[in-house]
Amino acid sequence: MPFISRRNLLRSGLALSASSAVARSAWARAAALLGGDPQAGAPGAAGMPGPREKLLFDFGWKFQFGNGNDPAKDLGFGFGQGDFAKTGDFKFAKVGYDDSKWRTLNLPHDWAVELPFVWDEEQKSHGYKPLGRRYPETSVGWYRREFEIPASDAGRRIAVEFDGAFRDVLVFVNGCFIGRNDNGYAPFRFDITDFLAVGGKNCIVARVDASFGDGWFYEGAGIYRHVWLTKTDALHFVPNETYVRSDLKGDTAELSLGTIVVNEGGTPNSIAARSVHVTWQIFDADGKVVASDPPLSDTPILYSGESRAFQAKIELPNPSLWSPDHPYLYSAVASVTSNGKLCDAERVRFGVRTARFTADKGFFLNGQPLKIQGTCNHQDHAGVGAALPDRLQYFRVGVLKEMGSNAVRTSHNMPTPEWVEACDRMGLMMMCETRQMSSSPEGLAQLETMVKRYRNSPSIILWSIGNEEGHLQFDMAEEGAKMGETMVERCHELDPTRVVSAAVNGDNKKGVSDALDIVGFNYELQFPDGFHQAHPDKPVYGSETASAISTRGEYETDPLRNVLSAYDLNQPGWGETAEEWWTFYGTREWEAGGFAWTGFDYRGEPTPYGWPSINSQFGIVDTCGFPKDTFFYYKAWWGREPVLHLFPHWNFDGREGDEIPVWVHSNLESVELFVNGKSQGAKPVPHLAHVEWKVRYEPGAIEARGTKNGKVVLTEKRETTGPATALRLTADRTEIDADGEDVAVVKVEALDSEGRAVPTAQNLIAFKVSGEGALIGVGNGNPNCQESDKEPRRSLFNGLAAVILQSTKTAGTIEIEATNLVRHQEVAPAKLTITTKQITLRPAVPVA
């Protein structure tokens, strides 16, 4: 097996079409890095065997609902009080148990997105899904998997690793209870070596209970992140203890490297004592060795059960620096040998860069001033809920970068590894936030896990210990200050290279704010100026801003329809419009920038409306990733390319003669508007603002012409279209990997007889998928749409819908056909073919 799992996250097509050449080149470098260089002799080189295996454990699971109240409907679990009386008594976790009526599925899996919506105001913030103790029939799920452990694994340490599951998980192996996890975002692992039948068949079961939540937003339910089976020598590196820190001095990066090795073989003081020798190699993005540590004569002895820390110093001359424009990644390979035999090796991805927050000049990356142009984001997506295929993480990064964004905040929890990796590889800085702001053992354990797991990621520029904890700022301010101090100190101990902050909705005068390295303000624009004057030595930024609300493709607020106009006019009372917040943060030199709430619409927290609205309207793009008009405000003022965006559409049948506001988002010098060829006048573009006209509607066309230095450089037109006569399907990629994981995102549109997209189309569309793939989700960005995310049909919302197709492991083609289901309307169907190409699959546990 390869030395490390070959991450298909860096497949040839993963630099999505919406992203720039920067992303594509980052992809190529990363692909080369993972492939390795056979000539260099690195343990990660293609085809080179290694002692460690990390096997994807996602395929071939069985699933069925349990019950939170009735043991008879919960595999008998909890029927009496003797469940845990004897080790090995759990029959449902033994090989041969009859699961023939259970549903077969692959991970990641979110069962909440599959559930119907319920009109229950207590579930409003969680997206009106039937979860919680009042819904016992749909709040508990059982996952079961049988698998082989070959005889050749004798003597190895074997562990199961969950990247995350929501929420309370009990794990059983071969009839034995193994352990539990009680939070929805931190990863957890169990060494199951002693419980396995080596050379035979085994069984693992996970009972997942989503009755309790961690947040106040949609969180999903089930094993919604990857699961892995890792196999190592008894002498191996301790998980998440390997780090690389870089200190840039002139033209050289001084690397400080550290790790911990443990001997888990034999018994204490037995013949299992092992000599230990740790070495390091540094690889560039092309897989070439560019530095290594000098050989050491010290070879300590580790007895069974002992561990030891190892450190090294390496100089890396003339390093390529990581930045959003140039996300260059190195890797460090740590190897441990004993008596000349390679026992374990680990590859750590890292970047060389400096990140510095100042109180008077804002934020500096690699010594250059840079405004943080960020967005906050939850982790769900249309069609799949919280269970995103890896490819969708890259898709989402690409959408945000296309807007000109350079940073994200992981609101309000430890992110999935693939989101962090996508930001590392495509160049998006990150504020990485833990879920529980507490110095309790559980709170510190979650924080420690997050920092250790992600401290090597160059995209992360600051840690956040929490969000909007009012008690710890006001009535429990004294306790909050102590908790904050403990959490900040722990972050500094684990990672002395980054600052620590929190998202605070207040004046930051007391409580948890006392301990923070840099101060974040959530909204409350009346506070930052005064705070800066009172604390001129404290860096300040917007930890959460905006909360502007709008509905894609709607140009009149209508409470009867639960929609908001897409003009940048609406905010819920505590927030600001896009122009308001960015004019504030973008014009103060001492402000580091900020994070707008939110990049993507998300499930839950429907604002300002309730039922039947089932998701937020805060997003700059909708739940599918389709841009709202404000997207182009940010692109104009955050990006570097000329921008001219004209709106609204020009389909206002029945409103002839009505006055229609016409806006343009642009960064050009002036814009002239034409209605059916007649000039409405030219207007200068105000800095960080928009231009606007009010014109009488008449069918035809509106056109904007943007000028710079007296010359027209961009034009854009909106025409009155006819009714829909045909459908169109467009994929973000027409070739994907045949690995059972990769996805293509298909945009669905309706066209008129002249081939123009109809921006008001609401047609109900049916989808038929055949070949080597499957439909795994649909969406349309409508905050009020309660159609299924999983059925092969979806209505267009203001002209658009999306379908997510996933490959099988067989190369071939996926065919999708879209058909109009609206009666008495002749609309031609559309077909699209996606090619799936054979690749080297990343190692996975075979389905028994």
PDB file of N, CA, C and O in Angstrom, residues 382-406:
ATOM      1  N   ALA A 382     -26.873  22.779  -0.610  1.00  0.00           N
ATOM      2  CA  ALA A 382     -28.118  22.285  -1.217  1.00  0.00           C
ATOM      3  C   ALA A 382     -27.965  20.837  -1.668  1.00  0.00           C
ATOM      4  O   ALA A 382     -26.951  20.455  -2.253  1.00  0.00           O
ATOM      5  N   GLY A 383     -28.973  20.035  -1.416  1.00  0.00           N
ATOM      6  CA  GLY A 383     -29.005  18.661  -1.910  1.00  0.00           C
ATOM      7  C   GLY A 383     -28.372  17.637  -1.010  1.00  0.00           C
ATOM      8  O   GLY A 383     -28.785  16.478  -1.012  1.00  0.00           O
ATOM      9  N   VAL A 384     -27.348  18.034  -0.238  1.00  0.00           N
ATOM     10  CA  VAL A 384     -26.601  17.052   0.549  1.00  0.00           C
ATOM     11  C   VAL A 384     -26.573  17.379   2.034  1.00  0.00           C
ATOM     12  O   VAL A 384     -26.044  16.598   2.826  1.00  0.00           O
ATOM     13  N   GLY A 385     -27.104  18.521   2.430  1.00  0.00           N
ATOM     14  CA  GLY A 385     -27.079  18.885   3.843  1.00  0.00           C
ATOM     15  C   GLY A 385     -25.663  19.089   4.336  1.00  0.00           C
ATOM     16  O   GLY A 385     -24.868  19.808   3.731  1.00  0.00           O
ATOM     17  N   ALA A 386     -25.320  18.437   5.450  1.00  0.00           N
ATOM     18  CA  ALA A 386     -23.981  18.568   6.030  1.00  0.00           C
ATOM     19  C   ALA A 386     -22.997  17.555   5.473  1.00  0.00           C
ATOM     20  O   ALA A 386     -21.798  17.645   5.759  1.00  0.00           O
ATOM     21  N   ALA A 387     -23.458  16.598   4.670  1.00  0.00           N
ATOM     22  CA  ALA A 387     -22.608  15.513   4.171  1.00  0.00           C
ATOM     23  C   ALA A 387     -22.051  15.871   2.792  1.00  0.00           C
ATOM     24  O   ALA A 387     -22.476  15.323   1.773  1.00  0.00           O
ATOM     25  N   LEU A 388     -21.108  16.781   2.761  1.00  0.00           N
ATOM     26  CA  LEU A 388     -20.574  17.252   1.487  1.00  0.00           C
ATOM     27  C   LEU A 388     -19.505  16.302   0.947  1.00  0.00           C
ATOM     28  O   LEU A 388     -18.540  15.981   1.661  1.00  0.00           O
ATOM     29  N   PRO A 389     -19.628  15.866  -0.307  1.00  0.00           N
ATOM     30  CA  PRO A 389     -18.486  15.216  -0.959  1.00  0.00           C
ATOM     31  C   PRO A 389     -17.305  16.185  -1.004  1.00  0.00           C
ATOM     32  O   PRO A 389     -17.480  17.404  -1.040  1.00  0.00           O
ATOM     33  N   ASP A 390     -16.098  15.653  -1.016  1.00  0.00           N
ATOM     34  CA  ASP A 390     -14.908  16.499  -0.961  1.00  0.00           C
ATOM     35  C   ASP A 390     -14.905  17.561  -2.053  1.00  0.00           C
ATOM     36  O   ASP A 390     -14.498  18.707  -1.846  1.00  0.00           O
ATOM     37  N   ARG A 391     -15.318  17.158  -3.229  1.00  0.00           N
ATOM     38  CA  ARG A 391     -15.293  18.071  -4.369  1.00  0.00           C
ATOM     39  C   ARG A 391     -16.099  19.349  -4.110  1.00  0.00           C
ATOM     40  O   ARG A 391     -15.720  20.432  -4.561  1.00  0.00           O
ATOM     41  N   LEU A 392     -17.193  19.241  -3.364  1.00  0.00           N
ATOM     42  CA  LEU A 392     -18.020  20.418  -3.107  1.00  0.00           C
ATOM     43  C   LEU A 392     -17.299  21.440  -2.247  1.00  0.00           C
ATOM     44  O   LEU A 392     -17.596  22.636  -2.323  1.00  0.00           O
ATOM     45  N   GLN A 393     -16.356  21.000  -1.426  1.00  0.00           N
ATOM     46  CA  GLN A 393     -15.576  21.972  -0.649  1.00  0.00           C
ATOM     47  C   GLN A 393     -14.782  22.874  -1.599  1.00  0.00           C
ATOM     48  O   GLN A 393     -14.712  24.099  -1.402  1.00  0.00           O
ATOM     49  N   TYR A 394     -14.201  22.277  -2.632  1.00  0.00           N
ATOM     50  CA  TYR A 394     -13.450  23.058  -3.616  1.00  0.00           C
ATOM     51  C   TYR A 394     -14.386  23.936  -4.446  1.00  0.00           C
ATOM     52  O   TYR A 394     -14.049  25.068  -4.797  1.00  0.00           O
ATOM     53  N   PHE A 395     -15.531  23.405  -4.766  1.00  0.00           N
ATOM     54  CA  PHE A 395     -16.529  24.184  -5.495  1.00  0.00           C
ATOM     55  C   PHE A 395     -16.876  25.445  -4.710  1.00  0.00           C
ATOM     56  O   PHE A 395     -16.933  26.550  -5.257  1.00  0.00           O
ATOM     57  N   ARG A 396     -17.108  25.313  -3.425  1.00  0.00           N
ATOM     58  CA  ARG A 396     -17.498  26.445  -2.588  1.00  0.00           C
ATOM     59  C   ARG A 396     -16.356  27.456  -2.452  1.00  0.00           C
ATOM     60  O   ARG A 396     -16.581  28.670  -2.492  1.00  0.00           O
ATOM     61  N   VAL A 397     -15.146  26.968  -2.286  1.00  0.00           N
ATOM     62  CA  VAL A 397     -14.000  27.886  -2.251  1.00  0.00           C
ATOM     63  C   VAL A 397     -13.902  28.660  -3.555  1.00  0.00           C
ATOM     64  O   VAL A 397     -13.667  29.873  -3.571  1.00  0.00           O
ATOM     65  N   GLY A 398     -14.105  27.967  -4.666  1.00  0.00           N
ATOM     66  CA  GLY A 398     -14.023  28.628  -5.968  1.00  0.00           C
ATOM     67  C   GLY A 398     -15.061  29.720  -6.136  1.00  0.00           C
ATOM     68  O   GLY A 398     -14.783  30.782  -6.697  1.00  0.00           O
ATOM     69  N   VAL A 399     -16.283  29.476  -5.648  1.00  0.00           N
ATOM     70  CA  VAL A 399     -17.336  30.493  -5.728  1.00  0.00           C
ATOM     71  C   VAL A 399     -16.927  31.732  -4.952  1.00  0.00           C
ATOM     72  O   VAL A 399     -17.060  32.874  -5.424  1.00  0.00           O
ATOM     73  N   LEU A 400     -16.404  31.547  -3.748  1.00  0.00           N
ATOM     74  CA  LEU A 400     -16.024  32.685  -2.912  1.00  0.00           C
ATOM     75  C   LEU A 400     -14.834  33.440  -3.490  1.00  0.00           C
ATOM     76  O   LEU A 400     -14.792  34.675  -3.459  1.00  0.00           O
ATOM     77  N   LYS A 401     -13.868  32.727  -4.029  1.00  0.00           N
ATOM     78  CA  LYS A 401     -12.710  33.400  -4.630  1.00  0.00           C
ATOM     79  C   LYS A 401     -13.107  34.164  -5.888  1.00  0.00           C
ATOM     80  O   LYS A 401     -12.547  35.229  -6.186  1.00  0.00           O
ATOM     81  N   GLU A 402     -14.056  33.638  -6.627  1.00  0.00           N
ATOM     82  CA  GLU A 402     -14.534  34.335  -7.817  1.00  0.00           C
ATOM     83  C   GLU A 402     -15.121  35.694  -7.451  1.00  0.00           C
ATOM     84  O   GLU A 402     -15.060  36.649  -8.226  1.00  0.00           O
ATOM     85  N   MET A 403     -15.663  35.799  -6.266  1.00  0.00           N
ATOM     86  CA  MET A 403     -16.241  37.044  -5.766  1.00  0.00           C
ATOM     87  C   MET A 403     -15.173  38.033  -5.317  1.00  0.00           C
ATOM     88  O   MET A 403     -15.454  39.206  -5.063  1.00  0.00           O
ATOM     89  N   GLY A 404     -13.944  37.561  -5.163  1.00  0.00           N
ATOM     90  CA  GLY A 404     -12.871  38.416  -4.667  1.00  0.00           C
ATOM     91  C   GLY A 404     -12.561  38.202  -3.204  1.00  0.00           C
ATOM     92  O   GLY A 404     -11.685  38.875  -2.651  1.00  0.00           O
ATOM     93  N   SER A 405     -13.255  37.279  -2.568  1.00  0.00           N
ATOM     94  CA  SER A 405     -13.006  37.007  -1.156  1.00  0.00           C
ATOM     95  C   SER A 405     -11.634  36.367  -0.983  1.00  0.00           C
ATOM     96  O   SER A 405     -11.183  35.581  -1.821  1.00  0.00           O
ATOM     97  N   ASN A 406     -10.988  36.701   0.145  1.00  0.00           N
ATOM     98  CA  ASN A 406      -9.690  36.094   0.435  1.00  0.00           C
ATOM     99  C   ASN A 406      -9.663  35.375   1.777  1.00  0.00           C
ATOM    100  O   ASN A 406      -8.602  34.919   2.213  1.00  0.00           O
TER     101      ASN A 406
END
